[in-house]
Amino acid sequence: MPTQWESLANEHILGIAPYEPGKPIEELEREFGIHDAIKLASNENPLPPSDRVRQAIVTALAALNRYPDGSGFYLRQALAKKHGVSPEQIVLGNGSNELIELLVRAFLRPGDEAIVPHPSFVVYPMIVQAAGGVRVMVMLKDYRLDLEAMARALTPLTKLVFIANPNNPTATIVTAEEVEHFMARVPERTIVVFDEAYIEFAMGPDFPETLAYVKQGRKVIVLRTFSKAASLAGLRVGYGIADADAIALMNRIRQPFNVNSLAQAAALAALDDEPHVLECVRTIEAGRHFLYEEFKALGLQYVPSRANFILVDAGRSAADIYQRLLKEGVIVRPMTPFGMETALRVTVGTPEENRKLVRAFRAVLGKPSA
Ligand SMILES: *Cc1c(COP(=O)(O)O)cnc(C)c1O
């Protein structure tokens, strides 16, 4: 029986499974009687923002009585310069998540199809469904987006295609060559969204330069964020880059003050802080290699990662291992909701956190400690 409120609701949202946010770390410590718990569940950057970013935030505090700059003038100008586009080609969002919502609302008409890889970011199908669109789910192949199968799924009704690169939760990439083949098959009426939240961790000669498609005038929207490599997940700021006409449409439905003034100030300072990003990328790279070696020693299979997280196949119930790791004070993400019954996604942490994760795995798997 639907509740009275459900019978009043927009019918498109009724089929959507509610997002299950994790518990705050303090609550978990209380529940399990543990302390010094660590969270490696949300792909956050283990390093806090740099002093220069914190200073920018402190400076901006004095003007909190004012509304933020609704156009994000300086931040868009700096981003435009960095990427070699015009400020009119950039839209700011309350995290790149908000931009996924804005672009779906701007472009997806009820009944339009959106091609969504699976398993991938759960936000894509959720927002498509909420907008009355049709989700066309295309399974990954060998933990990677299957661009061949995604191209075959294109129909005259396809309005949007989502490409998370690197993909969450598998941390694999699609290459420049694969993307080039795919783009050659995408018709003019279809918009391709490249979600590059983890791009800083993935750089290499095989990684596609998707901004080139924007500059060629293709129907492409590139999404980036300050949440991952820039250590600013808590402030919520991301951006989209596309043709100025596409951005203008997204701006029509954007809340004027969607990005707060502390977030704008911090993001602007973070853009000037290459050394911080480099340090994070190096920390993550070293952490990945440390964890690969330890996982091998523990007999755990993993998917080599191009991001700040690793998909691990424990070979037995991930839900069970997740619960046992919790008792060891380590929070990871079981992939059970994706139908991957034995897989866990672990975020790469600081060296100390990574060692704690390994100790917890050892205890849970009943392996003698090294
Ligand atoms: C973490 C993540 C984001 C970032 O979202 P924000 O709203 O910018 O914090 C975007 N896409 C994917 C696939 C992610 O995993």
Coordinates of C-alpha atoms and ligand atoms in Angstrom, one line a residue:
M1 CA 0.0 0.0 0.0
P2 CA 1.4 3.4 -0.9
T3 CA 1.4 5.9 1.9
Q4 CA -0.8 9.0 1.5
W5 CA 2.3 11.0 0.7
E6 CA 3.4 8.5 -1.9
S7 CA 0.0 8.7 -3.6
L8 CA 0.6 12.5 -3.9
A9 CA 4.2 12.1 -5.2
N10 CA 5.6 12.6 -8.6
E11 CA 5.2 9.0 -9.9
H12 CA 8.7 9.1 -11.5
I13 CA 10.4 9.1 -8.1
L14 CA 8.5 6.1 -6.6
G15 CA 10.7 3.5 -8.2
I16 CA 13.9 5.0 -6.9
A17 CA 15.7 3.2 -4.1
P18 CA 16.7 5.7 -1.4
Y19 CA 20.4 6.5 -1.1
E20 CA 21.8 5.0 2.1
P21 CA 24.3 7.4 3.5
G22 CA 26.9 5.8 5.8
K23 CA 26.8 6.5 9.5
P24 CA 29.0 9.2 11.0
I25 CA 32.3 7.8 12.2
E26 CA 31.6 9.0 15.8
E27 CA 28.3 7.0 15.8
L28 CA 30.0 3.9 14.7
E29 CA 32.7 4.2 17.3
R30 CA 30.0 4.5 20.0
E31 CA 28.0 1.5 18.6
F32 CA 31.0 -0.8 18.4
G33 CA 32.8 0.5 21.4
I34 CA 35.9 1.2 19.3
H35 CA 38.0 4.3 18.8
D36 CA 40.3 5.7 16.1
A37 CA 38.0 4.3 13.4
I38 CA 38.9 5.2 9.8
K39 CA 36.6 5.8 6.9
L40 CA 37.8 4.5 3.5
A41 CA 34.3 4.4 2.0
S42 CA 33.6 7.6 0.1
N43 CA 36.7 8.1 -2.1
E44 CA 37.6 11.2 -0.2
N45 CA 41.1 12.7 -0.3
P46 CA 43.0 11.5 2.8
L47 CA 44.9 14.8 3.0
P48 CA 43.2 17.9 4.3
P49 CA 43.2 21.2 2.2
S50 CA 46.4 23.1 2.2
D51 CA 47.2 26.1 4.5
R52 CA 46.8 28.5 1.6
V53 CA 43.3 27.2 0.9
R54 CA 42.4 27.4 4.6
Q55 CA 43.7 30.9 4.7
A56 CA 41.4 31.9 1.7
I57 CA 38.4 30.4 3.6
V58 CA 39.3 32.3 6.8
T59 CA 39.6 35.5 4.8
A60 CA 36.2 34.9 3.1
L61 CA 34.5 34.4 6.5
A62 CA 34.3 38.1 7.2
A63 CA 31.9 38.6 4.3
L64 CA 29.5 35.8 5.2
N65 CA 26.7 38.3 5.8
R66 CA 26.6 38.8 2.0
Y67 CA 25.2 36.4 -0.6
P68 CA 27.9 34.7 -2.7
D69 CA 28.7 36.0 -6.2
G70 CA 25.9 34.3 -8.1
S71 CA 27.9 34.2 -11.3
G72 CA 31.1 32.8 -9.8
F73 CA 32.9 35.4 -11.8
Y74 CA 36.5 35.0 -10.6
L75 CA 36.3 31.2 -10.3
R76 CA 34.9 30.8 -13.8
Q77 CA 37.5 33.2 -15.2
A78 CA 40.3 31.2 -13.6
L79 CA 38.9 27.9 -14.8
A80 CA 38.4 29.3 -18.3
K81 CA 42.1 30.3 -18.4
K82 CA 43.2 27.0 -17.0
H83 CA 41.3 25.0 -19.7
G84 CA 41.6 27.4 -22.6
V85 CA 37.9 28.0 -23.0
S86 CA 35.7 31.1 -22.4
P87 CA 34.0 31.8 -19.0
E88 CA 30.7 31.4 -20.8
Q89 CA 31.6 27.7 -21.4
I90 CA 31.7 27.0 -17.7
V91 CA 29.0 26.4 -15.2
L92 CA 29.6 26.0 -11.4
G93 CA 27.7 23.4 -9.3
N94 CA 27.2 22.5 -5.7
G95 CA 29.5 19.6 -6.4
S96 CA 29.5 18.0 -9.8
N97 CA 26.5 16.0 -8.6
E98 CA 24.3 19.1 -9.0
L99 CA 25.5 19.5 -12.5
I100 CA 24.4 16.0 -13.4
E101 CA 20.9 17.0 -12.2
L102 CA 21.0 20.3 -14.0
L103 CA 22.0 18.8 -17.3
V104 CA 19.4 16.0 -17.1
R105 CA 16.7 18.6 -16.3
A106 CA 17.9 20.9 -19.1
F107 CA 18.1 18.2 -21.8
L108 CA 16.2 15.0 -21.0
R109 CA 12.6 15.0 -22.0
P110 CA 10.2 12.4 -20.5
G111 CA 10.6 9.3 -22.6
D112 CA 14.1 10.2 -23.9
E113 CA 16.8 7.5 -23.4
A114 CA 20.0 7.9 -21.4
I115 CA 22.7 5.2 -21.7
V116 CA 24.2 4.4 -18.3
P117 CA 27.0 2.0 -17.7
H118 CA 26.6 -0.5 -14.9
P119 CA 28.1 -0.8 -12.3
S120 CA 28.9 2.9 -12.3
F121 CA 27.9 6.0 -10.4
V122 CA 24.5 5.4 -8.9
V123 CA 23.5 9.1 -9.3
Y124 CA 23.1 8.8 -13.1
P125 CA 20.2 6.3 -13.2
M126 CA 18.6 7.9 -10.2
I127 CA 18.4 11.4 -11.7
V128 CA 17.4 10.0 -15.1
Q129 CA 14.6 8.1 -13.6
A130 CA 13.5 11.1 -11.5
A131 CA 13.2 13.1 -14.7
G132 CA 11.0 10.5 -16.4
G133 CA 13.7 9.4 -18.7
V134 CA 14.4 5.8 -19.8
R135 CA 17.6 4.3 -18.3
V136 CA 19.4 2.1 -20.8
M137 CA 21.8 0.1 -18.6
V138 CA 24.9 -1.3 -20.3
M139 CA 27.0 -3.8 -18.4
L140 CA 30.7 -3.3 -17.9
K141 CA 33.1 -5.9 -19.5
D142 CA 36.1 -7.0 -17.5
Y143 CA 35.4 -4.2 -15.0
R144 CA 35.6 -1.6 -17.8
L145 CA 33.0 0.5 -19.6
D146 CA 32.1 -1.4 -22.7
L147 CA 32.0 1.5 -25.2
E148 CA 31.3 -0.9 -28.1
A149 CA 28.1 -2.1 -26.3
M150 CA 27.3 1.4 -25.4
A151 CA 27.6 2.5 -29.1
R152 CA 25.3 -0.4 -30.1
A153 CA 22.7 0.8 -27.5
L154 CA 22.4 4.2 -29.3
T155 CA 19.0 4.7 -30.8
P156 CA 17.1 7.7 -32.3
L157 CA 15.8 8.3 -28.8
T158 CA 19.2 8.5 -27.0
K159 CA 19.6 12.0 -25.6
L160 CA 22.4 11.4 -23.1
V161 CA 25.3 9.0 -22.6
F162 CA 27.2 9.0 -19.2
I163 CA 30.8 8.0 -19.2
A164 CA 32.5 8.0 -15.8
N165 CA 36.2 8.1 -16.5
P166 CA 37.8 6.8 -14.4
N167 CA 34.7 4.7 -13.5
N168 CA 33.4 4.5 -10.0
P169 CA 33.4 1.8 -8.5
T170 CA 35.9 -0.1 -10.6
A171 CA 38.6 2.6 -11.0
T172 CA 39.3 1.7 -14.6
I173 CA 39.5 4.0 -17.5
V174 CA 38.4 4.1 -21.2
T175 CA 41.3 5.1 -23.4
A176 CA 41.7 8.0 -25.9
E177 CA 41.5 5.5 -28.7
E178 CA 38.3 3.8 -27.4
V179 CA 36.7 7.2 -26.9
E180 CA 37.6 8.3 -30.4
H181 CA 36.0 5.2 -31.9
F182 CA 32.9 5.8 -29.8
M183 CA 32.6 9.5 -30.6
A184 CA 32.7 8.6 -34.3
R185 CA 29.5 6.6 -33.9
V186 CA 27.6 9.2 -31.7
P187 CA 24.9 11.0 -33.7
E188 CA 24.5 14.8 -33.6
R189 CA 21.4 14.7 -31.4
T190 CA 23.1 12.8 -28.6
I191 CA 24.9 14.5 -25.7
V192 CA 27.9 12.7 -24.2
V193 CA 28.7 13.5 -20.6
F194 CA 32.3 12.8 -19.5
D195 CA 32.4 12.7 -15.7
E196 CA 36.1 13.1 -14.8
A197 CA 35.9 13.4 -11.0
Y198 CA 39.2 11.4 -10.6
I199 CA 41.1 12.7 -13.7
E200 CA 44.1 13.9 -11.6
F201 CA 44.8 10.4 -10.5
A202 CA 44.4 8.9 -13.9
M203 CA 46.7 11.0 -16.1
G204 CA 48.8 9.3 -18.7
P205 CA 49.3 9.2 -22.5
D206 CA 46.3 6.8 -22.9
F207 CA 43.8 9.1 -21.1
P208 CA 41.4 11.0 -23.5
E209 CA 41.5 14.7 -23.9
T210 CA 37.8 15.2 -23.9
L211 CA 37.9 19.0 -23.8
A212 CA 39.1 18.7 -27.4
Y213 CA 35.6 17.5 -28.3
V214 CA 34.1 20.5 -26.6
K215 CA 36.4 22.8 -28.5
Q216 CA 35.5 21.0 -31.8
G217 CA 31.9 21.9 -31.1
R218 CA 30.7 18.4 -30.4
K219 CA 27.7 17.8 -28.1
V220 CA 29.9 17.0 -25.1
I221 CA 29.8 18.1 -21.5
V222 CA 32.8 17.6 -19.3
L223 CA 32.3 17.4 -15.5
R224 CA 35.1 18.1 -13.0
T225 CA 35.2 18.5 -9.3
F226 CA 37.1 20.0 -6.4
S227 CA 35.9 17.1 -4.2
K228 CA 38.7 14.5 -4.9
A229 CA 42.2 15.7 -5.8
A230 CA 41.6 19.2 -4.4
S231 CA 40.6 17.9 -0.9
L232 CA 37.4 20.0 -0.8
A233 CA 34.6 17.4 -0.7
G234 CA 33.0 19.0 2.3
L235 CA 32.6 22.4 0.5
R236 CA 30.7 21.1 -2.5
V237 CA 32.0 22.7 -5.7
G238 CA 32.3 21.2 -9.2
Y239 CA 32.1 22.6 -12.7
G240 CA 31.0 21.7 -16.2
I241 CA 32.6 22.7 -19.5
A242 CA 30.6 22.7 -22.7
D243 CA 29.4 24.9 -25.6
A244 CA 28.3 28.3 -24.3
D245 CA 24.7 27.6 -25.6
A246 CA 24.5 24.4 -23.5
I247 CA 25.9 26.2 -20.4
A248 CA 23.3 29.0 -20.9
L249 CA 20.5 26.5 -20.8
M250 CA 21.9 24.9 -17.6
N251 CA 22.2 28.4 -16.1
R252 CA 18.5 29.1 -16.7
I253 CA 17.5 26.4 -14.2
R254 CA 20.5 26.8 -11.8
Q255 CA 19.7 28.3 -8.4
P256 CA 21.5 31.7 -8.4
F257 CA 23.5 31.1 -5.2
N258 CA 24.2 27.4 -5.7
V259 CA 27.9 27.6 -4.8
N260 CA 28.6 29.4 -1.5
S261 CA 31.2 32.0 -1.0
L262 CA 33.6 29.9 1.1
A263 CA 33.5 27.2 -1.6
Q264 CA 34.3 29.8 -4.3
A265 CA 37.2 31.3 -2.4
A266 CA 38.6 27.9 -1.5
A267 CA 38.3 26.6 -5.1
L268 CA 40.0 29.7 -6.4
A269 CA 42.9 29.2 -4.0
A270 CA 43.1 25.5 -4.8
L271 CA 43.5 26.2 -8.5
D272 CA 46.7 28.0 -7.6
D273 CA 47.9 25.1 -5.6
E274 CA 49.5 22.6 -8.0
P275 CA 51.9 21.3 -5.3
H276 CA 49.0 20.2 -3.1
V277 CA 47.4 18.2 -6.0
L278 CA 50.8 16.7 -6.9
E279 CA 51.4 15.6 -3.3
C280 CA 48.0 14.0 -3.2
V281 CA 48.5 12.2 -6.5
R282 CA 51.9 10.9 -5.2
T283 CA 50.4 9.8 -1.9
I284 CA 47.6 7.9 -3.6
E285 CA 50.0 6.3 -6.2
A286 CA 52.3 5.1 -3.4
G287 CA 49.2 3.9 -1.4
R288 CA 47.9 2.0 -4.4
H289 CA 51.1 0.1 -4.8
F290 CA 51.4 -0.7 -1.1
L291 CA 47.9 -2.0 -1.1
Y292 CA 48.4 -4.1 -4.3
E293 CA 51.3 -5.9 -2.7
E294 CA 49.5 -6.5 0.6
F295 CA 46.3 -7.7 -1.2
K296 CA 48.4 -10.1 -3.1
A297 CA 50.0 -11.4 0.1
L298 CA 46.5 -11.8 1.5
G299 CA 45.3 -13.7 -1.5
L300 CA 42.8 -10.9 -2.4
Q301 CA 42.0 -10.2 -6.0
Y302 CA 41.8 -6.6 -7.0
V303 CA 41.3 -4.5 -10.1
P304 CA 44.3 -2.3 -10.9
S305 CA 43.2 1.3 -10.2
R306 CA 43.5 4.6 -12.1
A307 CA 41.8 6.5 -9.2
N308 CA 42.1 6.9 -5.4
F309 CA 40.1 3.7 -4.7
I310 CA 40.4 0.0 -5.4
L311 CA 37.8 -2.6 -6.1
V312 CA 38.7 -5.7 -4.2
D313 CA 37.2 -9.2 -4.7
A314 CA 37.3 -11.0 -1.4
G315 CA 36.1 -14.2 -2.9
R316 CA 33.4 -14.5 -0.1
S317 CA 30.5 -12.5 1.2
A318 CA 31.4 -8.8 1.0
A319 CA 28.6 -7.9 3.3
D320 CA 30.1 -10.2 6.0
I321 CA 33.6 -8.9 5.5
Y322 CA 32.3 -5.3 5.6
Q323 CA 30.6 -6.0 9.0
R324 CA 33.8 -7.6 10.4
L325 CA 36.0 -4.8 9.1
L326 CA 33.6 -2.4 10.9
K327 CA 34.4 -4.1 14.2
E328 CA 38.1 -3.6 13.5
G329 CA 37.4 0.1 13.1
V330 CA 37.6 0.3 9.3
I331 CA 34.7 1.5 7.1
V332 CA 34.7 0.4 3.5
R333 CA 32.0 0.1 0.9
P334 CA 30.5 -3.3 0.1
M335 CA 29.4 -3.7 -3.5
T336 CA 26.5 -5.9 -2.7
P337 CA 24.0 -3.2 -3.8
F338 CA 25.6 -3.4 -7.3
G339 CA 25.0 -7.2 -7.4
M340 CA 28.7 -7.8 -6.8
E341 CA 28.3 -10.1 -3.8
T342 CA 32.0 -10.6 -3.1
A343 CA 33.5 -7.2 -3.9
L344 CA 34.4 -4.2 -1.7
R345 CA 35.5 -0.7 -2.7
V346 CA 38.2 0.7 -0.6
T347 CA 39.5 4.2 -0.7
V348 CA 43.2 4.7 -0.6
G349 CA 44.1 6.5 2.6
T350 CA 47.2 7.9 4.3
P351 CA 50.1 5.4 4.7
E352 CA 48.9 4.9 8.3
E353 CA 45.3 4.3 7.3
N354 CA 46.4 1.9 4.6
R355 CA 48.4 -0.1 7.2
K356 CA 45.4 -0.2 9.5
L357 CA 43.2 -1.4 6.6
V358 CA 45.7 -4.2 5.9
R359 CA 45.8 -5.2 9.6
A360 CA 42.0 -5.3 9.7
F361 CA 41.9 -7.5 6.6
R362 CA 44.4 -9.8 8.1
A363 CA 42.4 -10.1 11.3
V364 CA 39.1 -10.7 9.4
L365 CA 40.6 -13.2 7.0
G366 CA 42.2 -15.1 9.8
K367 CA 45.8 -14.6 8.5
P368 CA 48.7 -14.3 10.9
S369 CA 49.9 -10.8 11.3
A370 CA 53.2 -10.0 9.6
Ligands
LIG1 C1 33.0 11.5 -6.3 C2 32.4 11.5 -7.6 C3 31.9 12.7 -8.1 C4 32.1 14.0 -7.4 O1 30.9 14.5 -6.9 P1 30.8 16.0 -6.3 O2 29.4 16.2 -6.2 O3 31.6 16.9 -7.1 O4 31.4 15.8 -4.9 C5 31.4 12.8 -9.4 N1 31.3 11.6 -10.1 C6 31.7 10.5 -9.7 C7 31.7 9.3 -10.6 C8 32.3 10.4 -8.4 O5 32.7 9.2 -7.9

